[in-house]
Amino acid sequence: MSPDSFAFIAALVKGRSGLVLTPDKGYMLETRLGPILKREGLANLDALAARLRDPRAALIAEAVTEALTTNESSFFRDGKPFEHLRRLLPALARARPSGATLRIWSAACSTGQEAYSIAMLLRELALEGRRVEIIGTDIAESVLTRARDGYFTQFEVQRGLPARLLVQHFRQEDGRWRVAPELRGMVRFERGNLLGDLRGVGRFDVIFCRNVLIYFDAPTKARVLNALAAQLQPDGVLYLGGAETVLGLTERLVPVPGERGAYGLLREAALAV
Ligand SMILES: C[S@@+](CC[C@H](N)C(=O)[O-])C[C@H]1O[C@@H](n2cnc3c(N)ncnc32)[C@H](O)[C@@H]1O
C-alpha cells in the first residue's frame, strides 16, 4: 500500500471514530480489511483508498472504520470499578427522590460484557425501590448485534465471571452460553459514536467509558471527556480504563479520592462510599 493510501485511510478512520492508526499498523490494515477487499472485488488497499475517495462510498467507509476497531472485553473487567459501583449505587439511590430512575451508561460497550456485569451486580442490590436503566452504546454495529443476542463462548465466560453468576444468569444454548432473558431485558444496546453529539442520550448517574480513549489522540480524549462530563449528574461517577486518565485533558473531572479509575465532577463533593 502506498504511503498516500495509508494516510488517506488513517485520516478517514480518525475523522469518523477518533481511532489513531500509526504507520506501523500497515499489517493490521492488510489483515482486517481483507474481507472488505474481497466483498467489494478490490485488488488491494490502494484500490480501496481510491474507492473511499468517492463520497458515495459512505457505507464502505463505515465498514472500514468498524473493521479497525478493537473489541476486546471481559466480564467484571479490572474488578475495582465494580466494587466501587456496588458501594456507590445504594448511596446514589438514597440521594434520589423516590420514583427516580438511576441511569447507567456503558459507552463503547463492545460485545456487552461490561453492561451485563453491571446488570448482574444490580440484581444483588436493593436500591430502595429505585428503577435502573442500563444503556450500552458502541460505534460498531456488529458488536452490538452480539451484545443484544447475548451469546458468549466458554472462553469468554471463563474470563472474570464467577461460576456462581454463570450458573445464575446464563443458559447453555447451541454449545455456547446465553445471557438469561431477565438479564438481557435489563440492558438496551444502541449505536452511538463518542465523537457525535452526546446530548441526545441524556444525563447519567454512572458512566463507564473504558479502554477506548487509549486509541484516541490527546485533543480527541479531551473533547470526549468534556462531552461525557456534560452528561454526568452532579454527584455521578465516570469510570475509565486502567491505562486512562483525565489528568492534563480536562479540568471538569477530578479523581474520586482513593478510587483508581473513578472520576467525579469538579466542585461537587463526591459521595463518600
Ligand atoms: C476495547 S473495547 C472496550 C470495551 C469495554 N468498554 C471494556 O472496557 O471492556 C473498545 C470499544 O470502543 C468502540 N469504539 C471505538 N471508537 C468509538 C467511538 N468513536 N464511539 C463509540 N465507540 C467506539 C469499539 O468499537 C470497541 O468496541
mmCIF file of C-alpha atoms and ligand atoms in Angstrom:
data_model
loop_
_atom_site.group_PDB
_atom_site.id
_atom_site.type_symbol
_atom_site.label_atom_id
_atom_site.label_comp_id
_atom_site.label_asym_id
_atom_site.label_seq_id
_atom_site.Cartn_x
_atom_site.Cartn_y
_atom_site.Cartn_z
ATOM 1 C CA MET A 1 0.000 0.000 0.000
ATOM 2 C CA SER A 2 1.350 3.448 -0.852
ATOM 3 C CA PRO A 3 2.006 5.933 1.999
ATOM 4 C CA ASP A 4 -0.667 8.143 0.414
ATOM 5 C CA SER A 5 -3.293 5.404 0.577
ATOM 6 C CA PHE A 6 -2.360 4.627 4.194
ATOM 7 C CA ALA A 7 -2.566 8.308 5.145
ATOM 8 C CA PHE A 8 -5.954 8.641 3.413
ATOM 9 C CA ILE A 9 -7.477 5.614 5.175
ATOM 10 C CA ALA A 10 -5.977 6.645 8.536
ATOM 11 C CA ALA A 11 -7.418 10.167 8.225
ATOM 12 C CA LEU A 12 -10.824 8.799 7.231
ATOM 13 C CA VAL A 13 -10.949 6.404 10.204
ATOM 14 C CA LYS A 14 -9.762 9.085 12.627
ATOM 15 C CA GLY A 15 -12.340 11.556 11.352
ATOM 16 C CA ARG A 16 -15.169 9.050 11.721
ATOM 17 C CA SER A 17 -14.198 7.436 15.041
ATOM 18 C CA GLY A 18 -11.207 9.144 16.681
ATOM 19 C CA LEU A 19 -9.090 5.989 16.316
ATOM 20 C CA VAL A 20 -5.464 6.823 15.535
ATOM 21 C CA LEU A 21 -3.664 4.497 13.118
ATOM 22 C CA THR A 22 0.092 4.906 13.323
ATOM 23 C CA PRO A 23 2.218 3.968 10.263
ATOM 24 C CA ASP A 24 3.278 0.678 11.936
ATOM 25 C CA LYS A 25 -0.352 -0.524 11.591
ATOM 26 C CA GLY A 26 0.036 -1.384 7.880
ATOM 27 C CA TYR A 27 -0.133 -5.112 8.621
ATOM 28 C CA MET A 28 -3.279 -4.640 10.709
ATOM 29 C CA LEU A 29 -4.961 -2.887 7.786
ATOM 30 C CA GLU A 30 -3.976 -5.746 5.444
ATOM 31 C CA THR A 31 -5.495 -8.403 7.720
ATOM 32 C CA ARG A 32 -8.577 -6.570 8.979
ATOM 33 C CA LEU A 33 -9.588 -5.052 5.637
ATOM 34 C CA GLY A 34 -9.020 -8.239 3.596
ATOM 35 C CA PRO A 35 -12.682 -9.349 3.818
ATOM 36 C CA ILE A 36 -13.856 -5.913 2.605
ATOM 37 C CA LEU A 37 -11.495 -6.048 -0.389
ATOM 38 C CA LYS A 38 -12.911 -9.451 -1.266
ATOM 39 C CA ARG A 39 -16.526 -8.381 -0.860
ATOM 40 C CA GLU A 40 -16.040 -5.238 -2.947
ATOM 41 C CA GLY A 41 -13.951 -7.034 -5.598
ATOM 42 C CA LEU A 42 -10.976 -4.747 -4.999
ATOM 43 C CA ALA A 43 -7.414 -5.884 -5.762
ATOM 44 C CA ASN A 44 -5.617 -4.195 -2.872
ATOM 45 C CA LEU A 45 -5.664 -1.394 -0.293
ATOM 46 C CA ASP A 46 -4.671 1.215 -2.885
ATOM 47 C CA ALA A 47 -7.825 0.337 -4.828
ATOM 48 C CA LEU A 48 -9.823 0.563 -1.588
ATOM 49 C CA ALA A 49 -8.365 4.003 -0.820
ATOM 50 C CA ALA A 50 -9.300 5.132 -4.357
ATOM 51 C CA ARG A 51 -12.869 3.849 -3.856
ATOM 52 C CA LEU A 52 -13.131 5.594 -0.491
ATOM 53 C CA ARG A 53 -12.279 8.938 -2.081
ATOM 54 C CA ASP A 54 -15.722 8.812 -3.667
ATOM 55 C CA PRO A 55 -18.127 10.489 -1.211
ATOM 56 C CA ARG A 56 -20.795 7.956 -2.249
ATOM 57 C CA ALA A 57 -18.721 5.187 -0.605
ATOM 58 C CA ALA A 58 -20.031 6.075 2.872
ATOM 59 C CA LEU A 59 -21.152 2.503 3.600
ATOM 60 C CA ILE A 60 -17.697 1.124 2.772
ATOM 61 C CA ALA A 61 -16.114 3.856 4.912
ATOM 62 C CA GLU A 62 -18.340 2.726 7.780
ATOM 63 C CA ALA A 63 -17.348 -0.919 7.295
ATOM 64 C CA VAL A 64 -13.644 0.027 7.148
ATOM 65 C CA THR A 65 -13.921 2.021 10.379
ATOM 66 C CA GLU A 66 -15.763 -0.792 12.123
ATOM 67 C CA ALA A 67 -13.213 -3.384 10.961
ATOM 68 C CA LEU A 68 -10.432 -1.335 12.534
ATOM 69 C CA THR A 69 -11.992 -1.105 15.992
ATOM 70 C CA THR A 70 -10.582 -3.337 18.732
ATOM 71 C CA ASN A 71 -13.397 -5.029 20.632
ATOM 72 C CA GLU A 72 -11.595 -6.824 23.445
ATOM 73 C CA SER A 73 -13.734 -7.009 26.620
ATOM 74 C CA SER A 74 -14.461 -9.257 29.574
ATOM 75 C CA PHE A 75 -16.903 -9.628 32.461
ATOM 76 C CA PHE A 76 -16.140 -7.548 35.575
ATOM 77 C CA ARG A 77 -13.016 -6.274 33.807
ATOM 78 C CA ASP A 78 -10.450 -4.874 36.268
ATOM 79 C CA GLY A 79 -12.694 -5.691 39.259
ATOM 80 C CA LYS A 80 -12.247 -2.456 41.206
ATOM 81 C CA PRO A 81 -14.793 -0.238 39.393
ATOM 82 C CA PHE A 82 -17.485 -2.835 40.095
ATOM 83 C CA GLU A 83 -16.549 -2.971 43.786
ATOM 84 C CA HIS A 84 -16.858 0.816 43.905
ATOM 85 C CA LEU A 85 -20.149 0.723 41.983
ATOM 86 C CA ARG A 86 -21.540 -1.784 44.490
ATOM 87 C CA ARG A 87 -20.970 0.792 47.251
ATOM 88 C CA LEU A 88 -21.933 3.809 45.142
ATOM 89 C CA LEU A 89 -25.354 2.728 43.875
ATOM 90 C CA PRO A 90 -27.110 2.450 47.270
ATOM 91 C CA ALA A 91 -25.756 5.917 48.172
ATOM 92 C CA LEU A 92 -26.955 7.368 44.853
ATOM 93 C CA ALA A 93 -30.343 5.695 45.324
ATOM 94 C CA ARG A 94 -30.693 7.284 48.774
ATOM 95 C CA ALA A 95 -29.770 10.670 47.294
ATOM 96 C CA ARG A 96 -32.566 10.491 44.672
ATOM 97 C CA PRO A 97 -36.279 11.121 45.239
ATOM 98 C CA SER A 98 -38.490 8.038 45.302
ATOM 99 C CA GLY A 99 -39.746 7.286 41.813
ATOM 100 C CA ALA A 100 -36.456 8.441 40.273
ATOM 101 C CA THR A 101 -34.678 6.208 37.750
ATOM 102 C CA LEU A 102 -30.922 5.710 38.100
ATOM 103 C CA ARG A 103 -29.290 5.786 34.664
ATOM 104 C CA ILE A 104 -26.092 3.880 33.869
ATOM 105 C CA TRP A 105 -24.250 4.124 30.546
ATOM 106 C CA SER A 106 -21.699 1.677 29.213
ATOM 107 C CA ALA A 107 -20.189 3.864 26.475
ATOM 108 C CA ALA A 108 -18.068 1.882 23.963
ATOM 109 C CA CYS A 109 -19.648 -1.298 25.320
ATOM 110 C CA SER A 110 -18.305 -3.684 22.667
ATOM 111 C CA THR A 111 -19.927 -7.144 22.978
ATOM 112 C CA GLY A 112 -21.772 -6.240 26.176
ATOM 113 C CA GLN A 113 -19.774 -7.872 28.983
ATOM 114 C CA GLU A 114 -19.497 -4.563 30.868
ATOM 115 C CA ALA A 115 -23.229 -3.766 30.665
ATOM 116 C CA TYR A 116 -24.191 -7.318 31.668
ATOM 117 C CA SER A 117 -21.720 -7.206 34.584
ATOM 118 C CA ILE A 118 -23.478 -4.058 35.803
ATOM 119 C CA ALA A 119 -26.865 -5.782 35.403
ATOM 120 C CA MET A 120 -25.673 -8.830 37.422
ATOM 121 C CA LEU A 121 -24.419 -6.566 40.169
ATOM 122 C CA LEU A 122 -27.745 -4.720 40.243
ATOM 123 C CA ARG A 123 -29.622 -7.973 40.764
ATOM 124 C CA GLU A 124 -27.825 -8.276 44.098
ATOM 125 C CA LEU A 125 -28.613 -4.774 45.341
ATOM 126 C CA ALA A 126 -31.785 -3.491 46.928
ATOM 127 C CA LEU A 127 -31.937 0.141 45.812
ATOM 128 C CA GLU A 128 -34.856 1.327 47.892
ATOM 129 C CA GLY A 129 -37.252 0.571 45.048
ATOM 130 C CA ARG A 130 -35.470 2.878 42.570
ATOM 131 C CA ARG A 131 -35.677 1.830 38.933
ATOM 132 C CA VAL A 132 -32.443 1.468 36.984
ATOM 133 C CA GLU A 133 -31.841 1.900 33.278
ATOM 134 C CA ILE A 134 -28.681 0.468 31.662
ATOM 135 C CA ILE A 135 -27.703 1.553 28.160
ATOM 136 C CA GLY A 136 -24.778 0.179 26.153
ATOM 137 C CA THR A 137 -23.558 2.061 23.086
ATOM 138 C CA ASP A 138 -20.814 1.419 20.558
ATOM 139 C CA ILE A 139 -19.790 2.690 17.142
ATOM 140 C CA ALA A 140 -19.679 -0.855 15.703
ATOM 141 C CA GLU A 141 -22.992 -2.474 14.756
ATOM 142 C CA SER A 142 -21.508 -5.999 14.652
ATOM 143 C CA VAL A 143 -20.576 -5.967 18.356
ATOM 144 C CA LEU A 144 -23.969 -4.513 19.276
ATOM 145 C CA THR A 145 -25.698 -7.388 17.490
ATOM 146 C CA ARG A 146 -23.596 -9.826 19.512
ATOM 147 C CA ALA A 147 -24.303 -7.915 22.720
ATOM 148 C CA ARG A 148 -28.078 -7.966 22.093
ATOM 149 C CA ASP A 149 -28.046 -11.701 21.276
ATOM 150 C CA GLY A 150 -26.100 -12.319 24.484
ATOM 151 C CA TYR A 151 -24.183 -15.416 23.365
ATOM 152 C CA PHE A 152 -20.720 -15.953 24.857
ATOM 153 C CA THR A 153 -18.161 -18.707 24.344
ATOM 154 C CA GLN A 154 -16.769 -20.915 27.105
ATOM 155 C CA PHE A 155 -13.541 -18.900 26.874
ATOM 156 C CA GLU A 156 -15.390 -15.599 27.318
ATOM 157 C CA VAL A 157 -17.366 -16.711 30.370
ATOM 158 C CA GLN A 158 -14.191 -18.065 31.948
ATOM 159 C CA ARG A 159 -12.659 -14.586 31.954
ATOM 160 C CA GLY A 160 -13.780 -12.729 35.078
ATOM 161 C CA LEU A 161 -17.221 -14.253 35.570
ATOM 162 C CA PRO A 162 -17.616 -16.084 38.900
ATOM 163 C CA ALA A 163 -19.096 -19.609 38.434
ATOM 164 C CA ARG A 164 -21.951 -18.674 40.761
ATOM 165 C CA LEU A 165 -23.064 -15.868 38.412
ATOM 166 C CA LEU A 166 -22.607 -18.044 35.328
ATOM 167 C CA VAL A 167 -24.999 -20.628 36.757
ATOM 168 C CA GLN A 168 -27.419 -17.960 37.925
ATOM 169 C CA HIS A 169 -27.635 -15.763 34.830
ATOM 170 C CA PHE A 170 -26.650 -17.889 31.817
ATOM 171 C CA ARG A 171 -28.138 -20.883 29.974
ATOM 172 C CA GLN A 172 -26.302 -23.321 27.710
ATOM 173 C CA GLU A 173 -27.567 -22.975 24.152
ATOM 174 C CA ASP A 174 -26.042 -24.373 20.932
ATOM 175 C CA GLY A 175 -22.692 -25.087 22.576
ATOM 176 C CA ARG A 176 -22.386 -21.553 23.943
ATOM 177 C CA TRP A 177 -23.624 -19.669 26.988
ATOM 178 C CA ARG A 178 -26.520 -17.263 26.597
ATOM 179 C CA VAL A 179 -27.439 -14.463 28.970
ATOM 180 C CA ALA A 180 -30.821 -15.265 30.534
ATOM 181 C CA PRO A 181 -33.772 -13.244 29.165
ATOM 182 C CA GLU A 182 -34.346 -11.424 32.503
ATOM 183 C CA LEU A 183 -30.812 -10.024 32.376
ATOM 184 C CA ARG A 184 -30.975 -9.253 28.637
ATOM 185 C CA GLY A 185 -34.167 -7.315 29.334
ATOM 186 C CA MET A 186 -32.298 -5.047 31.752
ATOM 187 C CA VAL A 187 -29.936 -3.628 29.113
ATOM 188 C CA ARG A 188 -30.608 -1.666 25.931
ATOM 189 C CA PHE A 189 -27.899 -1.612 23.257
ATOM 190 C CA GLU A 190 -27.804 1.229 20.726
ATOM 191 C CA ARG A 191 -25.446 2.595 18.110
ATOM 192 C CA GLY A 192 -23.525 5.586 19.416
ATOM 193 C CA ASN A 193 -20.385 7.451 18.359
ATOM 194 C CA LEU A 194 -18.446 9.175 21.151
ATOM 195 C CA LEU A 195 -17.482 11.877 18.638
ATOM 196 C CA GLY A 196 -21.131 12.631 17.921
ATOM 197 C CA ASP A 197 -23.493 14.899 19.820
ATOM 198 C CA LEU A 198 -23.858 13.106 23.177
ATOM 199 C CA ARG A 199 -26.616 15.357 24.496
ATOM 200 C CA GLY A 200 -29.302 13.157 22.953
ATOM 201 C CA VAL A 201 -28.608 10.283 25.358
ATOM 202 C CA GLY A 202 -29.483 12.433 28.380
ATOM 203 C CA ARG A 203 -27.889 12.669 31.831
ATOM 204 C CA PHE A 204 -26.416 9.674 33.653
ATOM 205 C CA ASP A 205 -25.677 8.838 37.268
ATOM 206 C CA VAL A 206 -22.880 6.489 36.239
ATOM 207 C CA ILE A 207 -20.857 6.341 33.022
ATOM 208 C CA PHE A 208 -18.397 3.592 32.132
ATOM 209 C CA CYS A 209 -16.131 4.657 29.259
ATOM 210 C CA ARG A 210 -13.253 2.251 29.491
ATOM 211 C CA ASN A 211 -10.477 1.144 27.172
ATOM 212 C CA VAL A 212 -11.448 3.291 24.219
ATOM 213 C CA LEU A 213 -9.755 6.641 24.974
ATOM 214 C CA ILE A 214 -6.404 4.819 24.703
ATOM 215 C CA TYR A 215 -6.969 4.668 20.929
ATOM 216 C CA PHE A 216 -7.525 8.458 20.606
ATOM 217 C CA ASP A 217 -5.069 11.376 20.467
ATOM 218 C CA ALA A 218 -4.998 13.953 23.292
ATOM 219 C CA PRO A 219 -7.340 16.545 21.710
ATOM 220 C CA THR A 220 -9.926 13.825 20.975
ATOM 221 C CA LYS A 221 -9.623 12.418 24.519
ATOM 222 C CA ALA A 222 -10.175 15.929 25.909
ATOM 223 C CA ARG A 223 -13.177 16.521 23.657
ATOM 224 C CA VAL A 224 -14.803 13.201 24.626
ATOM 225 C CA LEU A 225 -14.100 13.661 28.348
ATOM 226 C CA ASN A 226 -15.670 17.134 28.323
ATOM 227 C CA ALA A 227 -18.694 15.811 26.445
ATOM 228 C CA LEU A 228 -19.066 12.938 28.950
ATOM 229 C CA ALA A 229 -18.714 15.356 31.882
ATOM 230 C CA ALA A 230 -21.622 17.336 30.447
ATOM 231 C CA GLN A 231 -23.807 14.191 30.556
ATOM 232 C CA LEU A 232 -22.906 13.266 34.141
ATOM 233 C CA GLN A 233 -25.210 14.110 37.066
ATOM 234 C CA PRO A 234 -23.507 16.495 39.535
ATOM 235 C CA ASP A 235 -22.838 13.657 42.008
ATOM 236 C CA GLY A 236 -22.345 10.972 39.342
ATOM 237 C CA VAL A 237 -19.233 8.903 38.655
ATOM 238 C CA LEU A 238 -17.301 8.262 35.433
ATOM 239 C CA TYR A 239 -15.164 5.127 35.272
ATOM 240 C CA LEU A 240 -12.196 4.998 32.893
ATOM 241 C CA GLY A 241 -9.908 2.087 31.995
ATOM 242 C CA GLY A 242 -6.741 1.240 33.921
ATOM 243 C CA ALA A 243 -4.461 2.992 31.400
ATOM 244 C CA GLU A 244 -6.684 6.075 31.054
ATOM 245 C CA THR A 245 -6.849 9.332 32.989
ATOM 246 C CA VAL A 246 -8.395 12.810 32.927
ATOM 247 C CA LEU A 247 -5.168 14.442 34.082
ATOM 248 C CA GLY A 248 -3.910 17.076 31.667
ATOM 249 C CA LEU A 249 -7.000 16.586 29.481
ATOM 250 C CA THR A 250 -9.915 18.259 31.275
ATOM 251 C CA GLU A 251 -10.440 20.305 34.392
ATOM 252 C CA ARG A 252 -14.103 19.380 34.683
ATOM 253 C CA LEU A 253 -13.387 15.949 36.161
ATOM 254 C CA VAL A 254 -11.371 15.023 39.237
ATOM 255 C CA PRO A 255 -10.347 11.631 40.651
ATOM 256 C CA VAL A 256 -12.572 10.159 43.365
ATOM 257 C CA PRO A 257 -10.088 10.018 46.267
ATOM 258 C CA GLY A 258 -8.645 6.545 46.791
ATOM 259 C CA GLU A 259 -10.571 5.029 43.832
ATOM 260 C CA ARG A 260 -8.347 4.407 40.843
ATOM 261 C CA GLY A 261 -10.213 4.917 37.558
ATOM 262 C CA ALA A 262 -13.224 6.670 39.139
ATOM 263 C CA TYR A 263 -13.879 10.363 38.463
ATOM 264 C CA GLY A 264 -16.457 12.906 39.560
ATOM 265 C CA LEU A 265 -17.278 16.447 38.511
ATOM 266 C CA LEU A 266 -15.131 19.222 39.926
ATOM 267 C CA ARG A 267 -16.704 21.277 42.755
ATOM 268 C CA GLU A 268 -19.208 18.568 43.663
ATOM 269 C CA ALA A 269 -18.491 16.656 46.813
ATOM 270 C CA ALA A 270 -18.053 13.065 45.620
ATOM 271 C CA LEU A 271 -20.293 10.696 47.553
ATOM 272 C CA ALA A 272 -18.234 9.122 50.304
ATOM 273 C CA VAL A 273 -18.855 5.415 49.827
HETATM 274 C C1 LIG B 1 -11.517 -2.346 23.709
HETATM 275 S S1 LIG B 1 -13.273 -2.153 23.564
HETATM 276 C C2 LIG B 1 -13.706 -1.740 25.230
HETATM 277 C C3 LIG B 1 -14.942 -2.460 25.696
HETATM 278 C C4 LIG B 1 -15.332 -2.205 27.151
HETATM 279 N N1 LIG B 1 -15.566 -0.795 27.402
HETATM 280 C C5 LIG B 1 -14.265 -2.721 28.087
HETATM 281 O O1 LIG B 1 -13.528 -1.930 28.673
HETATM 282 O O2 LIG B 1 -14.137 -3.944 28.215
HETATM 283 C C6 LIG B 1 -13.345 -0.574 22.716
HETATM 284 C C7 LIG B 1 -14.678 -0.326 22.024
HETATM 285 O O3 LIG B 1 -14.749 1.041 21.645
HETATM 286 C C8 LIG B 1 -15.514 1.136 20.463
HETATM 287 N N2 LIG B 1 -15.256 2.446 19.839
HETATM 288 C C9 LIG B 1 -14.164 2.864 19.190
HETATM 289 N N3 LIG B 1 -14.318 4.130 18.778
HETATM 290 C C10 LIG B 1 -15.543 4.531 19.197
HETATM 291 C C11 LIG B 1 -16.278 5.732 19.091
HETATM 292 N N4 LIG B 1 -15.783 6.813 18.456
HETATM 293 N N5 LIG B 1 -17.510 5.791 19.635
HETATM 294 C C12 LIG B 1 -18.031 4.712 20.288
HETATM 295 N N6 LIG B 1 -17.389 3.540 20.414
HETATM 296 C C13 LIG B 1 -16.150 3.453 19.881
HETATM 297 C C14 LIG B 1 -15.038 -0.058 19.648
HETATM 298 O O4 LIG B 1 -15.970 -0.416 18.643
HETATM 299 C C15 LIG B 1 -14.857 -1.133 20.734
HETATM 300 O O5 LIG B 1 -15.978 -1.971 20.806
#
